[in-house]
Short mmCIF file of C-alpha atoms in Angstrom, two decimals:
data_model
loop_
_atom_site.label_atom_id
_atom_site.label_comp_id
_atom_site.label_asym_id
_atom_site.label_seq_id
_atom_site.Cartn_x
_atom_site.Cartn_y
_atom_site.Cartn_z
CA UNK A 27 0.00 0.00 0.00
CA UNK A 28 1.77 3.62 -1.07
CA UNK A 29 1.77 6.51 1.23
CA UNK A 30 -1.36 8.26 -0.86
CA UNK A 31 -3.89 5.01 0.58
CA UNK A 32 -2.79 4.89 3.39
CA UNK A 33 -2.79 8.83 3.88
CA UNK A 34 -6.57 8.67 2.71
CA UNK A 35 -7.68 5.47 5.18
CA UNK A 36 -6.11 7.11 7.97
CA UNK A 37 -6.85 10.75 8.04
CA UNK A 38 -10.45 9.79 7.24
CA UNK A 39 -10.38 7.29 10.09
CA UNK A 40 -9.41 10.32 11.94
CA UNK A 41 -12.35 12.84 11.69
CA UNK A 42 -14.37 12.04 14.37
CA UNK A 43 -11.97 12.72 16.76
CA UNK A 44 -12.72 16.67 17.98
CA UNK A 45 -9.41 18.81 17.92
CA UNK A 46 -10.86 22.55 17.02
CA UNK A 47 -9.55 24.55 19.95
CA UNK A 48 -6.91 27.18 20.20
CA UNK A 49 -3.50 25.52 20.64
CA UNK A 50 -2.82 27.20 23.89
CA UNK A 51 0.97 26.95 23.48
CA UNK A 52 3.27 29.49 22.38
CA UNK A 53 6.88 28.39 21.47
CA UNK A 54 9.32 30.47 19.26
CA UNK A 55 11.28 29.46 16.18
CA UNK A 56 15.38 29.02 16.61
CA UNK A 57 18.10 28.91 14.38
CA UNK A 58 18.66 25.53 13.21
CA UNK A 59 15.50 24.29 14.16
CA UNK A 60 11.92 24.25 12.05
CA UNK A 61 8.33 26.05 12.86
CA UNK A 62 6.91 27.63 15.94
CA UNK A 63 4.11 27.67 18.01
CA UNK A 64 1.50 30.24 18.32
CA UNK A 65 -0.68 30.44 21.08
CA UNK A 66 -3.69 31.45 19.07
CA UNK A 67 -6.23 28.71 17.10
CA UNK A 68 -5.31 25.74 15.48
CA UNK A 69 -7.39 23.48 13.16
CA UNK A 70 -9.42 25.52 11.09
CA UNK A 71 -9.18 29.11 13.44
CA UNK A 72 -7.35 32.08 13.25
CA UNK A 73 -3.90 33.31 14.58
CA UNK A 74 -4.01 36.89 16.45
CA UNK A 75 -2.04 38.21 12.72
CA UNK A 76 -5.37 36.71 10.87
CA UNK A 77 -4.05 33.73 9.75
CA UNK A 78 -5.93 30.01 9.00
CA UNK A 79 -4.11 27.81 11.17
CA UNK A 80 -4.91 24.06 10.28
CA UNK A 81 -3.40 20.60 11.35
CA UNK A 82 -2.71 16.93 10.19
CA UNK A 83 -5.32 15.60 11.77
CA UNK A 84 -4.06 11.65 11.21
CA UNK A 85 -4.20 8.32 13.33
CA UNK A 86 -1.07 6.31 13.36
CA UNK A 87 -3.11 3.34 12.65
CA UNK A 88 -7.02 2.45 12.20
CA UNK A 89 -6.31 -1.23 12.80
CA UNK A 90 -7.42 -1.94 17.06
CA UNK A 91 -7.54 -4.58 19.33
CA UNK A 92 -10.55 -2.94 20.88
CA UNK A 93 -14.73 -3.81 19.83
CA UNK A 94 -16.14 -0.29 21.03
CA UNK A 95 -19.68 -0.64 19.71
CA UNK A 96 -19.78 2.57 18.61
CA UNK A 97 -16.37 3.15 16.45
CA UNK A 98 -16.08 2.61 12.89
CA UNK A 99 -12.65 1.43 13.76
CA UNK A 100 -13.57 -1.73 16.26
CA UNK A 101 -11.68 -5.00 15.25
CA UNK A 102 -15.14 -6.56 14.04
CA UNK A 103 -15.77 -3.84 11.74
CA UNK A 104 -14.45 -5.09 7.80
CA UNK A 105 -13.31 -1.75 6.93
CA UNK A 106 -9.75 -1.06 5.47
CA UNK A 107 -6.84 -1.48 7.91
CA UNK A 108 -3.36 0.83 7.26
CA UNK A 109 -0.76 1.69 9.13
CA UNK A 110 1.87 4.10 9.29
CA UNK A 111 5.20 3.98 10.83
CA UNK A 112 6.86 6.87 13.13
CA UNK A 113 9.09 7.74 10.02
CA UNK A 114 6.29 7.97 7.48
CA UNK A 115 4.43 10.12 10.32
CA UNK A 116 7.93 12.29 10.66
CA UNK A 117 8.58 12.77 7.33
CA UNK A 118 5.01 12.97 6.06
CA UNK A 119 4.20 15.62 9.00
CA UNK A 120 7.23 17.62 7.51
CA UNK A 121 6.99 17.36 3.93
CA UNK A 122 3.50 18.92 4.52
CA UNK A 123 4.54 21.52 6.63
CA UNK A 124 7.43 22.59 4.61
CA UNK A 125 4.70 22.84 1.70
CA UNK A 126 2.81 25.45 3.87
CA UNK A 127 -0.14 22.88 3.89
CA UNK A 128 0.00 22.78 8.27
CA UNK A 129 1.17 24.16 10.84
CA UNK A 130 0.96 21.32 13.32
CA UNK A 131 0.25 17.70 13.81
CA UNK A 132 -3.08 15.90 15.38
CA UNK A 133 -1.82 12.52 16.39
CA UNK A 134 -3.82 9.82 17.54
CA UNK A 135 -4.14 6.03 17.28
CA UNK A 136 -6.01 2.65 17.17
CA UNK A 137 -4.66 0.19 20.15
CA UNK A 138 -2.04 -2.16 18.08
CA UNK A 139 -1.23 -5.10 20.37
CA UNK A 140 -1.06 -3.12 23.51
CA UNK A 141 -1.54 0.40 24.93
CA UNK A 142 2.36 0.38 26.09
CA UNK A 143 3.14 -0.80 22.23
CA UNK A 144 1.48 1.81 21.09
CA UNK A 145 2.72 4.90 22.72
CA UNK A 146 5.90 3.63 22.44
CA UNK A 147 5.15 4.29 18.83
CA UNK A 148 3.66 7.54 19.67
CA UNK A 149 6.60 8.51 21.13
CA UNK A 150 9.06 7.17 18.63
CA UNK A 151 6.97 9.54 16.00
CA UNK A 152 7.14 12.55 18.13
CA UNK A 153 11.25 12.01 19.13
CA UNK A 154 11.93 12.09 15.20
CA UNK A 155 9.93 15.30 15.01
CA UNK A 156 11.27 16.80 18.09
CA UNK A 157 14.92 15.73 17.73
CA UNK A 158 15.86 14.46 14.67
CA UNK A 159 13.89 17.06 12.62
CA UNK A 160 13.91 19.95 15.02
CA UNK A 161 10.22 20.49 14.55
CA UNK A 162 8.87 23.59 16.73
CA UNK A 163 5.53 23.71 16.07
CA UNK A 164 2.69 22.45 17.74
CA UNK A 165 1.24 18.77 18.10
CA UNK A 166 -1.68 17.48 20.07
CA UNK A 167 -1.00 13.37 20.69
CA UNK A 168 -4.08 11.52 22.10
CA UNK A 169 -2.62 9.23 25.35
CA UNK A 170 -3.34 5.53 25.55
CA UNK A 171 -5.43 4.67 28.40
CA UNK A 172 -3.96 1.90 29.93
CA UNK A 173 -0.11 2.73 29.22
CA UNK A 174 2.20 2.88 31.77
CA UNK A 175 3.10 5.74 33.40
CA UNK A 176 6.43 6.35 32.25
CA UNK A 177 5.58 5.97 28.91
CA UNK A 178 2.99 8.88 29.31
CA UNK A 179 5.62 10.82 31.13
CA UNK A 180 7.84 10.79 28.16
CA UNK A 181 4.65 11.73 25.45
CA UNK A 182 3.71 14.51 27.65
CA UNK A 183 7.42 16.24 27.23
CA UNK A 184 7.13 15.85 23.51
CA UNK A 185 4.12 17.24 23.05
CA UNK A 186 1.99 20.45 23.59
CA UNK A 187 -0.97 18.95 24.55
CA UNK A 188 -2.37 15.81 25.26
CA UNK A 189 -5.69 14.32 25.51
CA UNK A 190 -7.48 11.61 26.98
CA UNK A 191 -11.07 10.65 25.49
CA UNK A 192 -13.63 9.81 28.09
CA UNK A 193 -15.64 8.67 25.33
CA UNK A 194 -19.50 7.86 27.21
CA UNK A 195 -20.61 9.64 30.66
CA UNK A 196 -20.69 6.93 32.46
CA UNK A 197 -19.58 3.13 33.75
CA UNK A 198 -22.67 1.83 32.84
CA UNK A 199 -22.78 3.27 29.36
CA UNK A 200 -18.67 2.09 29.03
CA UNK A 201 -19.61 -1.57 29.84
CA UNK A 202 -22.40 -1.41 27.54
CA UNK A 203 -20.51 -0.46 24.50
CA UNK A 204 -16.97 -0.63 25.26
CA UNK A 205 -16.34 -3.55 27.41
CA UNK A 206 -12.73 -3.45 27.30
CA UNK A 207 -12.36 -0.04 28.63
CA UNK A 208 -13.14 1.01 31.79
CA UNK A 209 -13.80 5.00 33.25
CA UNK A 210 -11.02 4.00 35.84
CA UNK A 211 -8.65 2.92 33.12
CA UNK A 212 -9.33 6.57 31.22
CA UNK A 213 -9.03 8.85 34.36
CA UNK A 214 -6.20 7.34 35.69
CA UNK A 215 -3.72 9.30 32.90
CA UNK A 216 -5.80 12.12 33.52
CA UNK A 217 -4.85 12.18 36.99
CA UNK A 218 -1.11 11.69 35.79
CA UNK A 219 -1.37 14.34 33.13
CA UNK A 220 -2.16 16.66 35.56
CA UNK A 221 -0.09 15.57 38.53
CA UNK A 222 3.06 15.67 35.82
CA UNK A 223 1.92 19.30 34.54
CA UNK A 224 1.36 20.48 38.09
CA UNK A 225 5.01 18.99 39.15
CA UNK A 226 6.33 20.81 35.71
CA UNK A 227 5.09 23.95 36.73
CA UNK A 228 6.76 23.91 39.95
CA UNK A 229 9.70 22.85 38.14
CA UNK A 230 9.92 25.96 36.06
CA UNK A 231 9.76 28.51 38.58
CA UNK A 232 12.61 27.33 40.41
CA UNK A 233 14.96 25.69 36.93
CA UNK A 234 14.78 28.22 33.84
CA UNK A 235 15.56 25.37 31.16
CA UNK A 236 13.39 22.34 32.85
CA UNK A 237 11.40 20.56 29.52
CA UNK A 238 7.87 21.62 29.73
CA UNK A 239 5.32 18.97 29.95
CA UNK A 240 2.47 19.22 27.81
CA UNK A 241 2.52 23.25 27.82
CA UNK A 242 -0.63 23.40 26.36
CA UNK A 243 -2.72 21.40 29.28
CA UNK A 244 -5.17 18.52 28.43
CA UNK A 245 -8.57 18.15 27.03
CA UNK A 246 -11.28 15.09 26.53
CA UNK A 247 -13.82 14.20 24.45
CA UNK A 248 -17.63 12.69 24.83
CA UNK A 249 -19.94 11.50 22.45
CA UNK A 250 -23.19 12.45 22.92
CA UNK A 251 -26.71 10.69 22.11
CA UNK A 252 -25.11 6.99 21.74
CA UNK A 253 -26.35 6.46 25.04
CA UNK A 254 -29.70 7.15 26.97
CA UNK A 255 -27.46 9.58 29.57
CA UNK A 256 -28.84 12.76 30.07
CA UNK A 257 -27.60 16.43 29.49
CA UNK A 258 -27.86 16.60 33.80
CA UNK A 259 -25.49 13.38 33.63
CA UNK A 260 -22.87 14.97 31.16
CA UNK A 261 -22.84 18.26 32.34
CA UNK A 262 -22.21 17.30 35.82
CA UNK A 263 -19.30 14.75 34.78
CA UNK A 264 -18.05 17.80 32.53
CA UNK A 265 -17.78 20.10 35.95
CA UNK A 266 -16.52 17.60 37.99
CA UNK A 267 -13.60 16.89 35.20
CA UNK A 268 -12.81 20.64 34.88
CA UNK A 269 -12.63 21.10 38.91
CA UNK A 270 -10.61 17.65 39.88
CA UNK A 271 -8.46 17.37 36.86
CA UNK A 272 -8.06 21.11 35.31
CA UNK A 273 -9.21 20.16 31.62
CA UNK A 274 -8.07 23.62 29.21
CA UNK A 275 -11.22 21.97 26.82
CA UNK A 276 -14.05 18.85 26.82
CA UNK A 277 -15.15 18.20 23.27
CA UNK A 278 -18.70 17.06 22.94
CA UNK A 279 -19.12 14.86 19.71
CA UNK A 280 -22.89 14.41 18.35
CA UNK A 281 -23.01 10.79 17.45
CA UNK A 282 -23.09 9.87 13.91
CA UNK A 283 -24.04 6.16 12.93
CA UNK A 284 -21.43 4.55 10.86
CA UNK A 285 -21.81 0.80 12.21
CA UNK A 286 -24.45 -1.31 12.67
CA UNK A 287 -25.16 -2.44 16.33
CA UNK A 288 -28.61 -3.37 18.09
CA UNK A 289 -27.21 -1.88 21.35
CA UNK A 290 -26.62 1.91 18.72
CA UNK A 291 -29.32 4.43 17.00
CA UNK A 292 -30.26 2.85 13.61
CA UNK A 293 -28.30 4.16 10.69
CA UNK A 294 -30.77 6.91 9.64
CA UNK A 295 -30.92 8.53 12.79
CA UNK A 296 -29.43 12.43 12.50
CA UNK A 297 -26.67 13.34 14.69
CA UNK A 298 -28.08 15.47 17.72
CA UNK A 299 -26.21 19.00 16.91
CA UNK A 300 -28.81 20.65 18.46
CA UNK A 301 -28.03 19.02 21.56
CA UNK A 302 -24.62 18.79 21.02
CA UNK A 303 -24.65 22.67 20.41
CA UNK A 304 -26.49 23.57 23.34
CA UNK A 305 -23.81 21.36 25.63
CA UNK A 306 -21.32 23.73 23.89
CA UNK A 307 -23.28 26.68 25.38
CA UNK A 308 -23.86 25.25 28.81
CA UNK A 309 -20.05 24.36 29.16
CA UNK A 310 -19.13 28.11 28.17
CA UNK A 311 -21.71 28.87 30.98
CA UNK A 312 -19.26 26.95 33.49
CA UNK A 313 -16.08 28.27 32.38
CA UNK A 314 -16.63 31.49 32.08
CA UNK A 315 -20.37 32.77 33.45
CA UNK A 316 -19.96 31.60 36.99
CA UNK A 317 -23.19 29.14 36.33
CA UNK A 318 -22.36 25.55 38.30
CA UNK A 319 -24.11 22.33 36.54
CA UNK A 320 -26.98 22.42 39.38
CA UNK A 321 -28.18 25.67 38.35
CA UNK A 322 -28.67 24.70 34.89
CA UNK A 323 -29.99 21.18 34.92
CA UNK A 324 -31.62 19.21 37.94
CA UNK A 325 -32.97 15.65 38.05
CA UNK A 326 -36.93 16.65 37.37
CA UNK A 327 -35.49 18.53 33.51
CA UNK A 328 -32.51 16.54 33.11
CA UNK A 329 -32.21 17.58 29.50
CA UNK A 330 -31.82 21.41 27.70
CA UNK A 331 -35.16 23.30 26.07
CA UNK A 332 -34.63 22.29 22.04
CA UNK A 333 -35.59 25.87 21.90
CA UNK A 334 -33.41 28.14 23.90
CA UNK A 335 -30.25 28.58 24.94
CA UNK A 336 -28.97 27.48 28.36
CA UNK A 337 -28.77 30.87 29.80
CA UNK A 338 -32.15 32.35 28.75
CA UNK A 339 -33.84 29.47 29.54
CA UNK A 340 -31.91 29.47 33.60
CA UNK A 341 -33.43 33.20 33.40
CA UNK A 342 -36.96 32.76 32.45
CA UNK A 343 -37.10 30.27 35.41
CA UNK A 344 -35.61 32.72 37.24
CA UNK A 345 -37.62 35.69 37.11
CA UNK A 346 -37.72 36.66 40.49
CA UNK A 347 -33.32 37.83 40.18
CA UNK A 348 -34.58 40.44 37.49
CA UNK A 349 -34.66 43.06 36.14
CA UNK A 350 -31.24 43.64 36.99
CA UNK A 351 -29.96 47.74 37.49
CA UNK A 352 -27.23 48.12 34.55
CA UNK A 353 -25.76 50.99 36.54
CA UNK A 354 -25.35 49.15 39.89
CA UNK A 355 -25.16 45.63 39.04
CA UNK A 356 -21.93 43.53 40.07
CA UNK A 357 -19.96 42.21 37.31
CA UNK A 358 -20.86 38.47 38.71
CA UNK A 359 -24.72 39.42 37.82
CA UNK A 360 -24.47 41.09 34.79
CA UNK A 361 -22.82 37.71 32.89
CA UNK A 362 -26.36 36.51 33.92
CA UNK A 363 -28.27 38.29 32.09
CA UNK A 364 -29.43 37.07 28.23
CA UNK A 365 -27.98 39.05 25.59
CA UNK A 366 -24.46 40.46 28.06
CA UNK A 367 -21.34 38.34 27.54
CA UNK A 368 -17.96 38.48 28.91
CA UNK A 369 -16.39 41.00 26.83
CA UNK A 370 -19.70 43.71 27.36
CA UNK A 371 -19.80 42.96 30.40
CA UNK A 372 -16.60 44.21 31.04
CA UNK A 373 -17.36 47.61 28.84
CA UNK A 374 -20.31 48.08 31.01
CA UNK A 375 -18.02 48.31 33.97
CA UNK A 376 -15.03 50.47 32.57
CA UNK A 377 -17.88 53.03 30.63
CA UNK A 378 -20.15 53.32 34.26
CA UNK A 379 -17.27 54.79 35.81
CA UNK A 380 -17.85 57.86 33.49
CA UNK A 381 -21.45 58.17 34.06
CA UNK A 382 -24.93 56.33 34.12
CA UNK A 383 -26.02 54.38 31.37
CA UNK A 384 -29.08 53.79 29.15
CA UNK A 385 -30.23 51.57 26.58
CA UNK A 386 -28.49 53.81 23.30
CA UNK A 387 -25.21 53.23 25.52
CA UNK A 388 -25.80 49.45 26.04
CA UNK A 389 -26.35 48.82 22.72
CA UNK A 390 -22.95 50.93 21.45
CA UNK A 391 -21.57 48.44 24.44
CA UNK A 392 -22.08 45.50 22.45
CA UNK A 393 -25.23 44.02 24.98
CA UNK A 394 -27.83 42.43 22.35
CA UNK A 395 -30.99 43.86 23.34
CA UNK A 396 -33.04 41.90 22.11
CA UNK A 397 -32.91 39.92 24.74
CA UNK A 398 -31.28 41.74 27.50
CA UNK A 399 -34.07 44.64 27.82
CA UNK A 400 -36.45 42.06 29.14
CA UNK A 401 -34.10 41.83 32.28
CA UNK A 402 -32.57 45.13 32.72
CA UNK A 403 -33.56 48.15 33.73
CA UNK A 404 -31.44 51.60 33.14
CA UNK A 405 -31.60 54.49 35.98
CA UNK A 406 -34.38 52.38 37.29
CA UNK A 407 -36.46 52.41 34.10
CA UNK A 408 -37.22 49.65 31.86
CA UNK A 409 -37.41 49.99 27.90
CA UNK A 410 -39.62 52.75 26.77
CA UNK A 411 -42.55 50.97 25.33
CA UNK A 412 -41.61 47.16 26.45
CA UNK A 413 -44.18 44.75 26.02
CA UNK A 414 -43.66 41.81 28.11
CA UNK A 415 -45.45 38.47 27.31
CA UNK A 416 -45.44 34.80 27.50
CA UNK A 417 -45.06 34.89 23.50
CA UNK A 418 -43.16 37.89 22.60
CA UNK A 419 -40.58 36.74 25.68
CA UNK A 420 -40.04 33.16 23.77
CA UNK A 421 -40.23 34.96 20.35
CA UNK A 422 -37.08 37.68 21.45
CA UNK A 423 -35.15 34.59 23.26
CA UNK A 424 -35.05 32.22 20.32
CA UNK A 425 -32.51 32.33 17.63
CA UNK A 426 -33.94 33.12 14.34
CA UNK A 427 -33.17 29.71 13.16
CA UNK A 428 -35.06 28.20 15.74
CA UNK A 429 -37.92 30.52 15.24
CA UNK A 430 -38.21 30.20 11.75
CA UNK A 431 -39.09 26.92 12.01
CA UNK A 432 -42.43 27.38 13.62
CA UNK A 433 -43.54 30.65 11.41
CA UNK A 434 -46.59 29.88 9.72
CA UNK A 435 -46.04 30.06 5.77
CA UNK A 436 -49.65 31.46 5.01
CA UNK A 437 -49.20 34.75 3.34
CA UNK A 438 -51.51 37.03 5.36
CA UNK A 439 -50.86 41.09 6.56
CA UNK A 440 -48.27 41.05 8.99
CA UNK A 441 -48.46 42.57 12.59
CA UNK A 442 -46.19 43.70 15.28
CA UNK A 443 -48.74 41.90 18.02
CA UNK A 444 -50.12 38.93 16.72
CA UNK A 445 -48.05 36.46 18.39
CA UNK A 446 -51.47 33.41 17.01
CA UNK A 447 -47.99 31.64 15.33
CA UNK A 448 -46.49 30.72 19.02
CA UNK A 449 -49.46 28.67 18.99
CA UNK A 450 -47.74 26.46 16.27
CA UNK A 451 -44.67 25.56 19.28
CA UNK A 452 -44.40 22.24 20.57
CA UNK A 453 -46.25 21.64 23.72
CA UNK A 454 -43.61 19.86 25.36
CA UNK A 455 -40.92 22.89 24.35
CA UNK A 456 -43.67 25.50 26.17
CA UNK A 457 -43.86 23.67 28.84
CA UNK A 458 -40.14 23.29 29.89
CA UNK A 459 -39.51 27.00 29.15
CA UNK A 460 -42.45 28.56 30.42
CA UNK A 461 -42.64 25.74 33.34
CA UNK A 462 -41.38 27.10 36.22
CA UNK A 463 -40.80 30.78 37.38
CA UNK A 464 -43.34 32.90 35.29
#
């Protein structure tokens, strides 16, 4: 088999794993040595200069000694098997990068005889990069659960960042669908990981020149809707990960059928980006909003409203916190409010200092208002001419793609108050977001 096959099996055996994330690493070129590292995006994002920044996203091999249910790699799967070696990876990794095709590599693997055997491949791939080819640039490698320690050790100080995929949210769905792994097995090296970049840290402060382990921290990945476990299930495991083990990222991967399996969603079934999407939003909400999983999810709505976003759906259940005072609010309650983020949240603090605000100013601020003014109040006023309803609330909350959906395509005069279309909004959807709170 020629490089070309094998190039083609194995970088589209590779696309389901989830690597779009800033590289988080910064590392300078020297003379002698080949590429650098820029802290800013990677795979298909922008450096801070404006440049695409995109990575061979490969596996070392597709061949596994693993039957995960739900991979189109597992051993009982007849799809075509390739392998590389660690000098085809080296020298394939720089032939493209001298080309100006990448900028860094996205390593991963199927399990070839043993976990140990195979990051001692790993490793042998990254040591020709790092050493024999002076390669500076970045490279995320995905660790072996199951390896030995030392071998991790050594993976971690070749690469930038490393990444161990939890794969389902819990024991139960694991023994279900991938009986040879085991959540112990996968948060063990997450433990190390961190221990080793905690250590490393440590290390620097005190030793100028110490090798920096995996610079770039660690990430995971789940797939979501191959198992019955609930958005209150993942988003709890995703806080607890972030919190014990200091995750940078956790990927969330909408499952798409590719095999055949009576324990799997039939082959027709659409992936659930929707969901998928709104896990995105909720783990934003954790890293960055001050929101904890409890707050968002509980036990009695274990799953997200199809129809709004995580945080305007916590605030209509949460009327009785608003409206919020733009001009006195803390910066901890203004992230709560629909329609202010991070960044405007900020301006609203800096541009108060020079005087009171009102809704022109909020708007020049960046706040969206469409949602924000049904929360706020400015100088103790709320919008000039609000109206505030059950329907017009919903309509203002929902993304236009979401809300285009239930328009109704008659042809008829149009109005700025009949909201008789709402009508048209699944029950169940009305219910969860208009449930509670109101």
């Amino acid at each position: 088999m020629d490089m070309m096959e094998k190039l083609e099996i194995l970088t589209a055996s590779a696309k389901y794993d989830v690597a779009c994330t800033s590289s988080g690493a910064s590392r300078s070129g020297q003379p002698g040595s080949l590429g650098n590292a820029v802290s800013m995006g990677i795979c298909h994002s922008f450096a801070a200069d404006g440049r695409c920044i995109s990575l061979l996203k490969v596996l070392m091999t597709n061949g596994c000694i693993y039957d995960c249910a739900y991979c189109v790699n597992r051993k009982s799967n007849p799809t075509r098997r390739a392998a590389f070696t660690p000098e085809e990876i080296a020298n394939l990794t720089m032939q493209f990068y001298r080309r100006n095709y990448i900028e860094g590599l996205f390593l991963s693997s199927g399990i070839m005889r043993s976990p140990d055997y195979t990051t001692e491949q790993l490793i042998a791939a990254l040591e020709l990069l790092r050493n024999v080819y002076n390669f500076r640039g970045y490279i995320h490698v995905k660790a072996i659960p199951g390896a030995d320690d030392v071998l991790l050790s050594r993976l971690g100080l070749l690469a930038d960042r490393m990444s161990v995929n939890i794969e389902l949210p819990s024991q139960e769905s694991l023994n279900r669908l991938a009986p040879d792994k085991s959540k112990q097995s996968i948060l063990k090296p997450m433990g190390l990981i961190k221990n080793k970049i905690t250590e490393n840290s440590s290390d620097l402060v005190k030793y100028k020149h110490t090798p920096r382990f995996a610079p770039a921290g660690q990430s995971t990945q789940m797939i979501i809707g191959a198992t019955p476990d609930t958005d209150y299930q993942i988003l709890n495991l995703t806080e607890g990960l972030y919190k014990k083990y200091g995750l940078k990222r956790i990927f969330y991967s909408a499952y798409t059928p590719v095999v055949e399996d009576s324990l799997l969603p039939a082959l027709d079934t659409k992936p659930p980006l929707l969901r998928e999407h709104r896990l995105y939003q909720a783990d934003w909400l954790l890293r960055f909003y001050g929101f904890e999983a409890k707050e968002l999810l509980d036990e009695a709505a274990p799953n997200f409203n199809p129809l709004l976003d995580p945080k305007c759906s916590w605030a209509i259940n949460h009327r009785e916190q608003f409206p919020v005072e733009i001009n006195r609010a803390p910066y901890e309650t203004l992230l709560r409010v629909p329609g202010i983020g991070v960044r405007s949240a900020q301006r609203i603090l800096k541009a108060r200092r020079a005087g009171s605000l009102d809704f022109y100013a909020l708007k020049k601020l960046g706040v969206v208002l469409k949602r924000a003014q049904f929360f706020i109040t400015c100088k103790g006023k709320p919008l000039e001419g609000l109206k505030v309803g059950e329907h017009t609330l919903l309509r203002s909350l929902m993304s236009g793609q979401e809300l285009a959906k239930f328009q109704q395509p008659e042809v008829e005069q149009l109005s700025f108050f009949d909201d008789s279309y709402m009508a048209a909004l699944p029950e169940a959807g009305r219910a969860a977001t208009f449930g509670k709170g109101v």
